Short mmCIF file of C-alpha atoms in Angstrom, two decimals:
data_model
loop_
_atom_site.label_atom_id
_atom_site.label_comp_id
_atom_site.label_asym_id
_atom_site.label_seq_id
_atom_site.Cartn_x
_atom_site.Cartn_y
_atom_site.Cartn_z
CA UNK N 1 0.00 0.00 0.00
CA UNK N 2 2.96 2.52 0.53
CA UNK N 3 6.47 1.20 0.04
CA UNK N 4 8.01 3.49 2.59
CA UNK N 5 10.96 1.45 3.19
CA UNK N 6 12.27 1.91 -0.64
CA UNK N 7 14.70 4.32 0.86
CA UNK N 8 16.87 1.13 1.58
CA UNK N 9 19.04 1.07 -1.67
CA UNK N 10 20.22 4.76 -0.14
CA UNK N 11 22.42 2.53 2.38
CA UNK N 12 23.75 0.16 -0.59
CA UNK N 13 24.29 3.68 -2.06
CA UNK N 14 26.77 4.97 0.21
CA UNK N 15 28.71 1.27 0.52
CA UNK N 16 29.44 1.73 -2.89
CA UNK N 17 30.84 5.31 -2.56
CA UNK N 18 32.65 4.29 0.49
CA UNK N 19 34.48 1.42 -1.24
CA UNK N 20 34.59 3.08 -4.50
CA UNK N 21 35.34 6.89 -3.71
CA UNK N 22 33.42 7.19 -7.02
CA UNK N 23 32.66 11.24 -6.98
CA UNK N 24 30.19 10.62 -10.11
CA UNK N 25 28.19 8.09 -8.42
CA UNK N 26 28.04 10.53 -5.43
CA UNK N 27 26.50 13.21 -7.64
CA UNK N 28 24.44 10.62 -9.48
CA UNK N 29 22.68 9.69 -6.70
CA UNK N 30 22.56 12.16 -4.09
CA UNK N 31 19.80 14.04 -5.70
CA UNK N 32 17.73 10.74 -6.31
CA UNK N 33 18.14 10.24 -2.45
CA UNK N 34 17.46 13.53 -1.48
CA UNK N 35 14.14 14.36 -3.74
CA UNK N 36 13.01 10.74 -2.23
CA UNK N 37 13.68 11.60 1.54
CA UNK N 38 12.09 15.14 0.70
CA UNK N 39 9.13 13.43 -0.74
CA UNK N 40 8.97 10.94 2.14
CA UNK N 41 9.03 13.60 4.39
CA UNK N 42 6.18 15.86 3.18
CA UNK N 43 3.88 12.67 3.13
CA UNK N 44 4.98 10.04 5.47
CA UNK N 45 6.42 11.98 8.56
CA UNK N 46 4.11 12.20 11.15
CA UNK N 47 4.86 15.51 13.60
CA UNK N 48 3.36 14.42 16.40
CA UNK N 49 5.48 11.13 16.91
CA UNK N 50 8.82 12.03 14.47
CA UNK N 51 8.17 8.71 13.04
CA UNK N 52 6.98 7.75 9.34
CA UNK N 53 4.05 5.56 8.33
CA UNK N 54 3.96 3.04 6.11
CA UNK N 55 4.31 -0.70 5.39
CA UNK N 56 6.45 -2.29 7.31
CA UNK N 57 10.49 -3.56 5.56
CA UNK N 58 11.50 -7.30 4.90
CA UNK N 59 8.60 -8.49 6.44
CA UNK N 60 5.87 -10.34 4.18
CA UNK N 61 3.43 -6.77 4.43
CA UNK N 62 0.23 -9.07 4.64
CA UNK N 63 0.34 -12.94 5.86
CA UNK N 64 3.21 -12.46 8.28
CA UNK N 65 3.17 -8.93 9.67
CA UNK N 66 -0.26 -7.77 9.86
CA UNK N 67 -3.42 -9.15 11.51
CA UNK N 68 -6.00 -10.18 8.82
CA UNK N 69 -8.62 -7.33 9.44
CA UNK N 70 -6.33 -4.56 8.88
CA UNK N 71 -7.05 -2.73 5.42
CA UNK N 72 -4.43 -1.49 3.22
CA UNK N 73 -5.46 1.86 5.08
CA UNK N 74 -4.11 0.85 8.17
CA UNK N 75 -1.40 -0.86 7.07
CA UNK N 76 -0.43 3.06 5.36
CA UNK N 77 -0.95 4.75 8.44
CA UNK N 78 1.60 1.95 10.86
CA UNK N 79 4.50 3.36 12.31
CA UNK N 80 6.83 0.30 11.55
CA UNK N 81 10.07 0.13 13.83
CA UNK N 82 12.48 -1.38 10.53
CA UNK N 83 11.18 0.99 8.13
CA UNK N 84 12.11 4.05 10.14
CA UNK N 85 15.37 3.03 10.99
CA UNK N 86 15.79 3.12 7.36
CA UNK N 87 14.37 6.37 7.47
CA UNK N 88 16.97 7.16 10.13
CA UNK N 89 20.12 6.05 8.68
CA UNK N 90 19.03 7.17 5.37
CA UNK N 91 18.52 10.73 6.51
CA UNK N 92 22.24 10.10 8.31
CA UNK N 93 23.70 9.15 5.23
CA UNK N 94 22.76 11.55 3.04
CA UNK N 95 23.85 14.55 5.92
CA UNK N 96 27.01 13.09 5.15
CA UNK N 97 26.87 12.62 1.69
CA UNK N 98 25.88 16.71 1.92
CA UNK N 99 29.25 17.44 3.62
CA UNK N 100 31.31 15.69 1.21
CA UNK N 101 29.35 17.75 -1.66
CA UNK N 102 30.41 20.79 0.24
CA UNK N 103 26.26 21.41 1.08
CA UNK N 104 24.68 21.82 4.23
CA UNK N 105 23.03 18.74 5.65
CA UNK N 106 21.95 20.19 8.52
CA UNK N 107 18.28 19.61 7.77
CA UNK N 108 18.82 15.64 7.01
CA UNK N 109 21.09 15.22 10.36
CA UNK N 110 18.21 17.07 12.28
CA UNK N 111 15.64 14.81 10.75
CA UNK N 112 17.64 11.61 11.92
CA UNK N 113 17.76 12.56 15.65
CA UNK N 114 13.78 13.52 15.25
CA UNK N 115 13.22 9.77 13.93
CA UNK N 116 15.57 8.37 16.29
CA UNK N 117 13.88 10.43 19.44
CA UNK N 118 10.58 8.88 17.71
CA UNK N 119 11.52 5.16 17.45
CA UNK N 120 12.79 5.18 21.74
CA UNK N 121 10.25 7.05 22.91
CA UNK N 122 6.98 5.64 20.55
CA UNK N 123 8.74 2.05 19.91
CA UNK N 124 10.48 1.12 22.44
CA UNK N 125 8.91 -1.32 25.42
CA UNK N 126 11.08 -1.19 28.11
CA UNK N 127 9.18 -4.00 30.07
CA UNK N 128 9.93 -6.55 27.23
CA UNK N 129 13.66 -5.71 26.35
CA UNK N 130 12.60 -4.70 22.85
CA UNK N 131 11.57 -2.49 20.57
CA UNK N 132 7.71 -3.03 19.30
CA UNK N 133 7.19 -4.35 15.87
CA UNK N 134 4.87 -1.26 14.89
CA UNK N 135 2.17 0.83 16.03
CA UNK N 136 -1.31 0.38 14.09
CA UNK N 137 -4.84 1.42 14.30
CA UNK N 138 -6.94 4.42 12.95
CA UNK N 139 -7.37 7.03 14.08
CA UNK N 140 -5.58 6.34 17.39
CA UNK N 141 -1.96 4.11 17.23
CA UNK N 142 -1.66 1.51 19.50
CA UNK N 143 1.69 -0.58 19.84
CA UNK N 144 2.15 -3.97 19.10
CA UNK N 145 3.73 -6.00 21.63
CA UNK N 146 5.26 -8.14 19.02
CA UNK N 147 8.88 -7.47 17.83
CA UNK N 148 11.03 -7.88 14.16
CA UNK N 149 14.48 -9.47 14.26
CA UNK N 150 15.39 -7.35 11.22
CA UNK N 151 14.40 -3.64 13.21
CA UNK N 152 15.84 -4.63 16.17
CA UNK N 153 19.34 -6.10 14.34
CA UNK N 154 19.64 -2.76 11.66
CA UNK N 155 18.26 -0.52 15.20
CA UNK N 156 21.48 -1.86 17.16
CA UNK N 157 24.42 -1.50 13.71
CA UNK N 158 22.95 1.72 12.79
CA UNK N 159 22.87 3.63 16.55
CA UNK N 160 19.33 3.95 17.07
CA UNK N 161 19.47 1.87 20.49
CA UNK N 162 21.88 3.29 22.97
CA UNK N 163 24.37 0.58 24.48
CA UNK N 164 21.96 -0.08 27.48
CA UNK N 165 18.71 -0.76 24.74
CA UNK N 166 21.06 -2.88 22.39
CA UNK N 167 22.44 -5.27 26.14
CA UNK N 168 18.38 -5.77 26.59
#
């Protein structure tokens, strides 16, 4: 229903540059990522919680991940825990990508501690040890108490749990 978590080729982006130091594949795709984080942002960012909707990443988006009665509605309007720390570290990447372009990425950086603030405070369940799989419902979000291996793994290598989230 919305493929939020297409910003993932931004991070196979980068690990290209960074092995590569190919300055024409930095200015190839820098403004593909940027228009596509700018776009996400407009209609996927929600204000109130820092954290983007949309279908969740990896995950099969209807027999595995979501209970049977949701819609494709509410499946656009979830606040899925893997899908914004692709968000994250693709706002983080392309602050850096900025720098090396000799632009401000100010904006991006700012972005990725807003989704990052979002993901602990909105995602994060303290009494399980783990970060919640999503939150889902109209018009009010609830959290799911179930988690995803892949969120929680790409949460702990990209720095969106803090060393005493990741021991949990």
């Amino acid at each position: 229903p919305v493929s939020s978590d297409r910003v993932v080729w931004a991070i196979a982006a980068w690990e290209i540059y960074k092995v590569t130091g190919d300055k024409d594949w930095l200015d190839e795709v820098f403004p593909i990522i940027k228009n596509s984080l700018e776009d996400d942002f407009k209609t996927l960012h929600d204000p109130e919680t820092g954290l983007y909707r949309g279908e969740s990443s990896f995950l099969d988006w209807r027999e595995q991940t979501y209970p049977k009665w949701m819609s494709n509605m509410d499946i656009a309007v979830s606040e899925n825990l893997s899908t914004n720390v692709l968000h994250f570290q693709a706002n983080t990447i392309l602050a850096e990508m900025a720098k090396l372009k000799g632009e401000s990425g100010d904006v991006f950086s700012k972005r990725a501690v807003g989704i990052k603030a979002g993901i602990n405070q909105h995602l994060w369940m303290k009494d399980k040890g783990y970060y919640a799989q999503y939150r889902y419902g109209r018009p009010n979000l609830s959290v799911s108490p179930r988690f995803e291996a892949l969120g929680e793994a790409l949460a702990i290598l990209f720095g969106v749990a803090d060393t005493e989230t990741a021991e949990d």
